[in-house]
GROMACS .gro file of N, CA, C and O in nm:
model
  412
    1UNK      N    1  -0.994  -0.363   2.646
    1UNK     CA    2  -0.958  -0.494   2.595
    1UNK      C    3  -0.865  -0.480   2.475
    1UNK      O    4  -0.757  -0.537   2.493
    2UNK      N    5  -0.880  -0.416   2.347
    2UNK     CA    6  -0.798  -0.345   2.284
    2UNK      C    7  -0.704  -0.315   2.322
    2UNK      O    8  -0.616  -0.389   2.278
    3UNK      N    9  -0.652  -0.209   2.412
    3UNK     CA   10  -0.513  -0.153   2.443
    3UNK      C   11  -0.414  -0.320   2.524
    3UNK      O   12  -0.298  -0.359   2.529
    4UNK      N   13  -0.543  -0.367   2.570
    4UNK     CA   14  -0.411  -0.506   2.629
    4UNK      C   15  -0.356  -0.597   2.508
    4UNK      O   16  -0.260  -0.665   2.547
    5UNK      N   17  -0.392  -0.623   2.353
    5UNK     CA   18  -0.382  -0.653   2.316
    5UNK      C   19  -0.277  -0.587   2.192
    5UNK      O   20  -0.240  -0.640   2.088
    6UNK      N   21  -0.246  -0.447   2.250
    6UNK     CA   22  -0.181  -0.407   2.108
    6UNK      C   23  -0.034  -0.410   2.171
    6UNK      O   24  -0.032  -0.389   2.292
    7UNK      N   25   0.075  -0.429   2.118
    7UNK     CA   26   0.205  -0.407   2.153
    7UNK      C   27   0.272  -0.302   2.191
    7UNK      O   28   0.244  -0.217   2.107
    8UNK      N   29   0.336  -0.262   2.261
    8UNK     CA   30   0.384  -0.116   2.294
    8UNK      C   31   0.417  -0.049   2.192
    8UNK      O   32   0.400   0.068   2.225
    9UNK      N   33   0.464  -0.052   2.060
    9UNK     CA   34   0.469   0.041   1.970
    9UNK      C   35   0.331   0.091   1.957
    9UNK      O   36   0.291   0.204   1.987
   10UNK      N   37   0.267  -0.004   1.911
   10UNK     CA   38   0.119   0.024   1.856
   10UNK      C   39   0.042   0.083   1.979
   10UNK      O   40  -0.072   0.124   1.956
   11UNK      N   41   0.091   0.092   2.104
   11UNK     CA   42   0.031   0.212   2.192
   11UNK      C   43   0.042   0.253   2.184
   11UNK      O   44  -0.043   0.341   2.169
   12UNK      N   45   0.160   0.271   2.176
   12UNK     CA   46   0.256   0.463   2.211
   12UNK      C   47   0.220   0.500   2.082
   12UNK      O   48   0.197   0.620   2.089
   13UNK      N   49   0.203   0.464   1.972
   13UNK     CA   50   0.157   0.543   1.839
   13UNK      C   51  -0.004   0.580   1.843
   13UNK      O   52  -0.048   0.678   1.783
   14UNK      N   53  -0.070   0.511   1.905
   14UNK     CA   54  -0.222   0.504   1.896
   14UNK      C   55  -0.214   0.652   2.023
   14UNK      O   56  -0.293   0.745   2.003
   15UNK      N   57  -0.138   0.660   2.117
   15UNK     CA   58  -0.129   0.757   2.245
   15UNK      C   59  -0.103   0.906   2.160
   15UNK      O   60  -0.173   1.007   2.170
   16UNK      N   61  -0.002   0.890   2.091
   16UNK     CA   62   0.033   1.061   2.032
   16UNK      C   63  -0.055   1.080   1.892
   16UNK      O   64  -0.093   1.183   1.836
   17UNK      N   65  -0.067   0.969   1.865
   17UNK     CA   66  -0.167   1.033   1.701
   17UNK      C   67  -0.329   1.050   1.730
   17UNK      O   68  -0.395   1.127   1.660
   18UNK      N   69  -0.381   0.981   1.825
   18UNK     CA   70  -0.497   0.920   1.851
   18UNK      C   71  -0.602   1.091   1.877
   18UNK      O   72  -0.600   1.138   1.991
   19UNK      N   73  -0.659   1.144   1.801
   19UNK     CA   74  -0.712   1.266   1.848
   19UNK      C   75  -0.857   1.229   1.971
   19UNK      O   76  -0.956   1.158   1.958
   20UNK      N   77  -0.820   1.296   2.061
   20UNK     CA   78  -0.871   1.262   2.228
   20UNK      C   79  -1.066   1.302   2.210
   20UNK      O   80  -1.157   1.287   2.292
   21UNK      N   81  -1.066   1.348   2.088
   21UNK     CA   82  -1.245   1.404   2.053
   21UNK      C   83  -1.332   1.301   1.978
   21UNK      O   84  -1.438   1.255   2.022
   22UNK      N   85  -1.273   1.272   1.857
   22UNK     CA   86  -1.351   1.187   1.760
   22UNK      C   87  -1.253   1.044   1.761
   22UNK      O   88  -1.276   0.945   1.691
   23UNK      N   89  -1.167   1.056   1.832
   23UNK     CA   90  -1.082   0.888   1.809
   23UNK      C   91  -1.032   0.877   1.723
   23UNK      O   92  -0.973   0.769   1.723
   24UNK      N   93  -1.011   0.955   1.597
   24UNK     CA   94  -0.938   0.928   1.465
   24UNK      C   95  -0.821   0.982   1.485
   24UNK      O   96  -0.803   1.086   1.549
   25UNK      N   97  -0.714   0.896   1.417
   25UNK     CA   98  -0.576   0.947   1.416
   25UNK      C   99  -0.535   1.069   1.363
   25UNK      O  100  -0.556   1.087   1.243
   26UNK      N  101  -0.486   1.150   1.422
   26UNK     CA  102  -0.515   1.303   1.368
   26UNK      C  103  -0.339   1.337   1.318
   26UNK      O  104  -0.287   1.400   1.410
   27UNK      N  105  -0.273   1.321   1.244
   27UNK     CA  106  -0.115   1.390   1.225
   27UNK      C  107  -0.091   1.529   1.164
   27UNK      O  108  -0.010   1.617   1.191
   28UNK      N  109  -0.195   1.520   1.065
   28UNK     CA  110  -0.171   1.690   1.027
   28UNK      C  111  -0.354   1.723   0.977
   28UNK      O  112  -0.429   1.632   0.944
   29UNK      N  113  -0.394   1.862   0.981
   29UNK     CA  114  -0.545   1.900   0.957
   29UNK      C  115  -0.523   2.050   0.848
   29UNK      O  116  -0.427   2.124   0.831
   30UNK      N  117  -0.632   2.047   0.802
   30UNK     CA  118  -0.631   2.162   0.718
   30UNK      C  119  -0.615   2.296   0.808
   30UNK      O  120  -0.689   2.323   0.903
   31UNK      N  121  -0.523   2.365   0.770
   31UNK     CA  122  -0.484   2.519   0.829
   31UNK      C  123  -0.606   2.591   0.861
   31UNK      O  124  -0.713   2.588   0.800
   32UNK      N  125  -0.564   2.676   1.003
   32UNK     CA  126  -0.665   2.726   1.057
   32UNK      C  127  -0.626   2.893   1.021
   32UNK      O  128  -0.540   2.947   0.951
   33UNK      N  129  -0.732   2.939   1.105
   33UNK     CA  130  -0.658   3.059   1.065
   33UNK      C  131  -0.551   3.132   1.078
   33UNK      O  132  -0.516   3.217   0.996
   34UNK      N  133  -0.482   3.099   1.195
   34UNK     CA  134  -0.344   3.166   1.226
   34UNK      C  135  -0.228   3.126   1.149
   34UNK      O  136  -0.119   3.183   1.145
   35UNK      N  137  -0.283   2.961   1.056
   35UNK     CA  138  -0.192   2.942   0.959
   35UNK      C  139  -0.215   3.005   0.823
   35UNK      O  140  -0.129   3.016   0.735
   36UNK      N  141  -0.350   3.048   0.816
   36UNK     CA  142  -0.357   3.092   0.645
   36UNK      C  143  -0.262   3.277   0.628
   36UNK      O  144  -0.193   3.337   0.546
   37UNK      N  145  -0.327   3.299   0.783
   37UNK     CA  146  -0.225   3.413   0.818
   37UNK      C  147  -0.091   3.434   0.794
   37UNK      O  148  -0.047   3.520   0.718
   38UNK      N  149  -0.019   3.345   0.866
   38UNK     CA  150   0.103   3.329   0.849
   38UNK      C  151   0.156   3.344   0.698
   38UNK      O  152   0.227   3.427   0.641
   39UNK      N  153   0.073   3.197   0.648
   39UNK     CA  154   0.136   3.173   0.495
   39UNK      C  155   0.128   3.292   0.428
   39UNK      O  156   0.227   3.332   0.367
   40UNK      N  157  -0.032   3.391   0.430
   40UNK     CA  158  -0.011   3.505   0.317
   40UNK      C  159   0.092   3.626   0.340
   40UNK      O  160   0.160   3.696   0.265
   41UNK      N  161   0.070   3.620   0.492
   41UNK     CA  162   0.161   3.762   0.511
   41UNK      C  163   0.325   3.740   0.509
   41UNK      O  164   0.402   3.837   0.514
   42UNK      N  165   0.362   3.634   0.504
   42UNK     CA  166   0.526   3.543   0.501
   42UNK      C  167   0.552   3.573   0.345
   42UNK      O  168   0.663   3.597   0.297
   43UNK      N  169   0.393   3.565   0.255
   43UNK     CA  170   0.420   3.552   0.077
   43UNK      C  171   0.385   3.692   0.035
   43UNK      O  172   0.397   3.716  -0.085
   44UNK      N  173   0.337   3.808   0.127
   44UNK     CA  174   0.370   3.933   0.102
   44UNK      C  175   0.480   3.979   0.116
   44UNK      O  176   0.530   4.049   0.028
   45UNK      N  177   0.563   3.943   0.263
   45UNK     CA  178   0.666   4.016   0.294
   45UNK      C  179   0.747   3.971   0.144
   45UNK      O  180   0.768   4.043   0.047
   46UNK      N  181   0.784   3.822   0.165
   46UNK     CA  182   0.843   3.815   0.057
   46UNK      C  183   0.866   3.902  -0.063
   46UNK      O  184   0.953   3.985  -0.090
   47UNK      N  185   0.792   3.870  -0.107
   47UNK     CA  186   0.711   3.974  -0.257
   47UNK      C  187   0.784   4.105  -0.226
   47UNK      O  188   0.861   4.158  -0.307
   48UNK      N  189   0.750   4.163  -0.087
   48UNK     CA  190   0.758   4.318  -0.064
   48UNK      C  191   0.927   4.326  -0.011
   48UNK      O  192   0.978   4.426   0.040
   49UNK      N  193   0.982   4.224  -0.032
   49UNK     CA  194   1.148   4.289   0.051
   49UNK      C  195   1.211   4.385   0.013
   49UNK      O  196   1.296   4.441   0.083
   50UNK      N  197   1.174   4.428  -0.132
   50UNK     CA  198   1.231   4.546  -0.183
   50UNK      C  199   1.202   4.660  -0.092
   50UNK      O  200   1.288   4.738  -0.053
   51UNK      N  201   1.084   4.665  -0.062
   51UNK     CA  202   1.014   4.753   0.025
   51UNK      C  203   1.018   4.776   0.140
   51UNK      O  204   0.931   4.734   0.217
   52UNK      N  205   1.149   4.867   0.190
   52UNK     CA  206   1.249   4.858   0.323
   52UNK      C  207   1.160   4.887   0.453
   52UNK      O  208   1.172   4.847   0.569
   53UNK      N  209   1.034   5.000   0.370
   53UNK     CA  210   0.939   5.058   0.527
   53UNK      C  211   0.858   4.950   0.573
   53UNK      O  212   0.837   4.930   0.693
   54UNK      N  213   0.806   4.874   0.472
   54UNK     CA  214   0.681   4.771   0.494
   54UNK      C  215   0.725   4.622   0.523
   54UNK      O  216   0.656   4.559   0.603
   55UNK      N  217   0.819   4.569   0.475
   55UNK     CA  218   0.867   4.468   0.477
   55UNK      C  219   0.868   4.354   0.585
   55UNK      O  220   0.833   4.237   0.581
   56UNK      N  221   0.940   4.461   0.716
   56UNK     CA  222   0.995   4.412   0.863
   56UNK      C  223   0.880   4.412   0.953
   56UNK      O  224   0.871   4.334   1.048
   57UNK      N  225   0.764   4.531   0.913
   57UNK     CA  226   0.607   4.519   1.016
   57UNK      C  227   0.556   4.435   0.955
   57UNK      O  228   0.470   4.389   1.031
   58UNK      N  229   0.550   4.336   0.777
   58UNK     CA  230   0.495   4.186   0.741
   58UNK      C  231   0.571   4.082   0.833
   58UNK      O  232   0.517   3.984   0.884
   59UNK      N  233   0.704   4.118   0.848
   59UNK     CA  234   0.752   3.956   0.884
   59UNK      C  235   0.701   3.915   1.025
   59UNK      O  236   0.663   3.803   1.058
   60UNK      N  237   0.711   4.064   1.124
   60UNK     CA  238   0.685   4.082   1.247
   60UNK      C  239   0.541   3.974   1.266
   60UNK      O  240   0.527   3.865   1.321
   61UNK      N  241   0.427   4.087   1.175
   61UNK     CA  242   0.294   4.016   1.180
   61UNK      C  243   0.307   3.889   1.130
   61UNK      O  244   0.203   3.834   1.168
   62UNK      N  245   0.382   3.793   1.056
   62UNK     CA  246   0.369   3.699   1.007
   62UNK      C  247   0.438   3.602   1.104
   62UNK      O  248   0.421   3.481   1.092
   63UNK      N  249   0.524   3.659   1.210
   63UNK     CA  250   0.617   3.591   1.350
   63UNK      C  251   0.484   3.566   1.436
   63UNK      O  252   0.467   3.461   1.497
   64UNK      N  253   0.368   3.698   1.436
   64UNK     CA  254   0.315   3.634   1.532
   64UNK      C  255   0.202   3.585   1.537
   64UNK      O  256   0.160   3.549   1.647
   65UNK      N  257   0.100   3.564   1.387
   65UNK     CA  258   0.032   3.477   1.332
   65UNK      C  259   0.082   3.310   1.372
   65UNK      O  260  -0.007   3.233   1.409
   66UNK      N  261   0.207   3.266   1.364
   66UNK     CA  262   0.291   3.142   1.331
   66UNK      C  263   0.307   3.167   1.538
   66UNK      O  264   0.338   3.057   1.585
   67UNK      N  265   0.298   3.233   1.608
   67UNK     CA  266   0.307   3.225   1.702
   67UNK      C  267   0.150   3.190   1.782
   67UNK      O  268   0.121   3.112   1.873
   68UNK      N  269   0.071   3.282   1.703
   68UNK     CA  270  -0.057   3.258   1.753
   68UNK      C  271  -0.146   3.067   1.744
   68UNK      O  272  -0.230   3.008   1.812
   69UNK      N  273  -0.071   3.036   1.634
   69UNK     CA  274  -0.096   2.873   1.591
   69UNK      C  275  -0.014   2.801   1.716
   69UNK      O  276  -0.063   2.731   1.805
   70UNK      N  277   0.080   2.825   1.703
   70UNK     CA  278   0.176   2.726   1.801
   70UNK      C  279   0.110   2.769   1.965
   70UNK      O  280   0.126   2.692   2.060
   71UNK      N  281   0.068   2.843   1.973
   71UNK     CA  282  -0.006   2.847   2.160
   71UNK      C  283  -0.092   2.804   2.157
   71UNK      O  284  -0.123   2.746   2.261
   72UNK      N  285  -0.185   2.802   2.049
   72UNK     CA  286  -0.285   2.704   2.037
   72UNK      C  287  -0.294   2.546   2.037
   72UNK      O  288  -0.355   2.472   2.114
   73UNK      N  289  -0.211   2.515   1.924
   73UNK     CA  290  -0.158   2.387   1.936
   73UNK      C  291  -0.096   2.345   2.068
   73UNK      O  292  -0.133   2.236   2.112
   74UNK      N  293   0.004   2.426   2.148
   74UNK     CA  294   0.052   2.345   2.238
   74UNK      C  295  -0.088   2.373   2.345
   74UNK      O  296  -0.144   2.271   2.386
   75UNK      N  297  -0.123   2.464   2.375
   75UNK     CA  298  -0.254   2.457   2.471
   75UNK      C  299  -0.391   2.409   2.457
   75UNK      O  300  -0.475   2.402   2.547
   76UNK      N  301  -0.406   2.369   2.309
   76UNK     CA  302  -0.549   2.282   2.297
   76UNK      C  303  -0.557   2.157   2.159
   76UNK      O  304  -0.654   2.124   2.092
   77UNK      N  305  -0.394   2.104   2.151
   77UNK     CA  306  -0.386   2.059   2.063
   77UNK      C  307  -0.477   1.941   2.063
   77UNK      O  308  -0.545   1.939   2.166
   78UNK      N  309  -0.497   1.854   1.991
   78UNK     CA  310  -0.614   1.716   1.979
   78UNK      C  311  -0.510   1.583   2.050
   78UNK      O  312  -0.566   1.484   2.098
   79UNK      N  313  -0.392   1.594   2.050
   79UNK     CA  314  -0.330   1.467   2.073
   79UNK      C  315  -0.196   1.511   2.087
   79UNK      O  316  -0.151   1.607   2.024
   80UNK      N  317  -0.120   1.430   2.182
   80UNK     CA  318   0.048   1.497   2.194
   80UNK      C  319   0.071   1.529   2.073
   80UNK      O  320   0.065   1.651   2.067
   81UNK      N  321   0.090   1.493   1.991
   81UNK     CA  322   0.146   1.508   1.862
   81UNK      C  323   0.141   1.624   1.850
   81UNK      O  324   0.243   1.692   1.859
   82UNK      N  325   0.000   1.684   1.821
   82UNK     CA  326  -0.023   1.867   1.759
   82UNK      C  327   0.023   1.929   1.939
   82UNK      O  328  -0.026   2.042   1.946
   83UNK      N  329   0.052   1.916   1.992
   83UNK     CA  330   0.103   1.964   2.125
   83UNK      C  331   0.236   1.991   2.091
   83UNK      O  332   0.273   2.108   2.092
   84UNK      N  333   0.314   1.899   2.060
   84UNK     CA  334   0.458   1.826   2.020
   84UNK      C  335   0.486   1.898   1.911
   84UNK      O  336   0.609   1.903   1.902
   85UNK      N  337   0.436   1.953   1.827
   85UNK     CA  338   0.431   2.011   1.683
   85UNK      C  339   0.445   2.189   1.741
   85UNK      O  340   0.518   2.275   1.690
   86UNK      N  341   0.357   2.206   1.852
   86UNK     CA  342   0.313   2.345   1.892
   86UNK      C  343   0.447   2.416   1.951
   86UNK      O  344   0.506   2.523   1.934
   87UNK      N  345   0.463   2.303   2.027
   87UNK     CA  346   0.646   2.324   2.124
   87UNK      C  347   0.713   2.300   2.032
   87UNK      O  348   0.778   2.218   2.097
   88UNK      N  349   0.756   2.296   1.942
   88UNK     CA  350   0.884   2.303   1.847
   88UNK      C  351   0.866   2.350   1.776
   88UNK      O  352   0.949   2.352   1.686
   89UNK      N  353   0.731   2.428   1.762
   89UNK     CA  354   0.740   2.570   1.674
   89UNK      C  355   0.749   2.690   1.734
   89UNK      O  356   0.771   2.803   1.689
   90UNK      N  357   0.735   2.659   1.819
   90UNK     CA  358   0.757   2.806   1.904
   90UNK      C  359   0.940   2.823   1.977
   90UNK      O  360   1.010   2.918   2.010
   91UNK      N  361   0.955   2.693   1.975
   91UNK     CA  362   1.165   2.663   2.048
   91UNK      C  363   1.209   2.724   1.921
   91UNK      O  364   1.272   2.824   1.952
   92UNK      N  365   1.205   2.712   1.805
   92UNK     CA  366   1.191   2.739   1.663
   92UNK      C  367   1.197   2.893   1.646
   92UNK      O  368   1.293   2.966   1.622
   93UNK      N  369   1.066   2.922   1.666
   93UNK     CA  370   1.050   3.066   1.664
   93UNK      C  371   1.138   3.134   1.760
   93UNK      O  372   1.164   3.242   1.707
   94UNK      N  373   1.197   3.127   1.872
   94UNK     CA  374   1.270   3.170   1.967
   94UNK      C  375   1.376   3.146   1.911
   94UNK      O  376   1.431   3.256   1.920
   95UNK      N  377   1.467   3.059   1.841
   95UNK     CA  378   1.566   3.041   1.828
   95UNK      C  379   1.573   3.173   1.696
   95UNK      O  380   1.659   3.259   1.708
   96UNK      N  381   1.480   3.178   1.579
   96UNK     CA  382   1.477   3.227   1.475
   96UNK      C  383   1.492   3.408   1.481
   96UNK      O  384   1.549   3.493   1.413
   97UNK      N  385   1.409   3.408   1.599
   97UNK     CA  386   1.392   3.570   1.582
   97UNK      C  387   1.538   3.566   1.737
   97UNK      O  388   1.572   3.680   1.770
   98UNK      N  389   1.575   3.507   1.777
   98UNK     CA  390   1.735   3.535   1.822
   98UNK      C  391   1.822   3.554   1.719
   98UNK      O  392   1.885   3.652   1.679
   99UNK      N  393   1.812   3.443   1.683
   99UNK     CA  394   1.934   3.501   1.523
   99UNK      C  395   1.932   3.647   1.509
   99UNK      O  396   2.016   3.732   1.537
  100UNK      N  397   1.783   3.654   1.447
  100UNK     CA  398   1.759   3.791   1.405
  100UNK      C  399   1.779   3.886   1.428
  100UNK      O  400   1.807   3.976   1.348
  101UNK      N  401   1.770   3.892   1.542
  101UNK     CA  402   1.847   4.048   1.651
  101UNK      C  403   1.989   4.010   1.699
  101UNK      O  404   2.044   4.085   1.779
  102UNK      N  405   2.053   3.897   1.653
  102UNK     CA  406   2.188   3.888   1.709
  102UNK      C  407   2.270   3.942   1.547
  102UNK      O  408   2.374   4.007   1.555
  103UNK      N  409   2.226   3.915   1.446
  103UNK     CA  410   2.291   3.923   1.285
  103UNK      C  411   2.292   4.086   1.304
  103UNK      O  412   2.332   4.159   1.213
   0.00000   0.00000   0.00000
């Protein structure tokens, strides 16, 4: 009875934010682990660029932490949205580490 009453914006927004478990609008959640991953080993490499041997096996591991989030998200995200978020981090990541081996 609800959905006949809301306007097509207010579907299609209630459709991609709407998390499919608890019903609450879900757009962004506290980092899981493949993100706390990412962030520290992205803020080591950093730190470590001086450091020619160690540097490139942080960024590597920190490519595939940020990879390990995005298969998740697109394969068990809560709502298109974190799906939608998952696939354009990973088109992202493909585009990024192309650069990388093309420079």
């Amino acid at each position: 009875m609800l959905q006949q009453r809301m306007g097509p914006v207010r579907r299609a927004t209630d459709w991609m934010f709407r998390d499919r478990t608890t019903g609450a609008i879900t757009i962004a959640q506290w980092p899981n682990r493949p993100l706390w991953l990412f962030g520290g080993l992205s803020a080591v490499a950093w730190l470590g660029r001086g450091y020619a041997a160690l540097a490139p096996w942080l960024s590597i591991a920190a490519d595939l932490a940020l990879t390990w989030w995005a298969l998740d998200e697109l394969l068990r995200g809560v709502n298109p949205w974190r799906r939608l978020l998952g696939a354009a981090t990973l088109a992202g990541l493909v585009t990024l580490i192309t650069l990388r081996r093309a420079a």
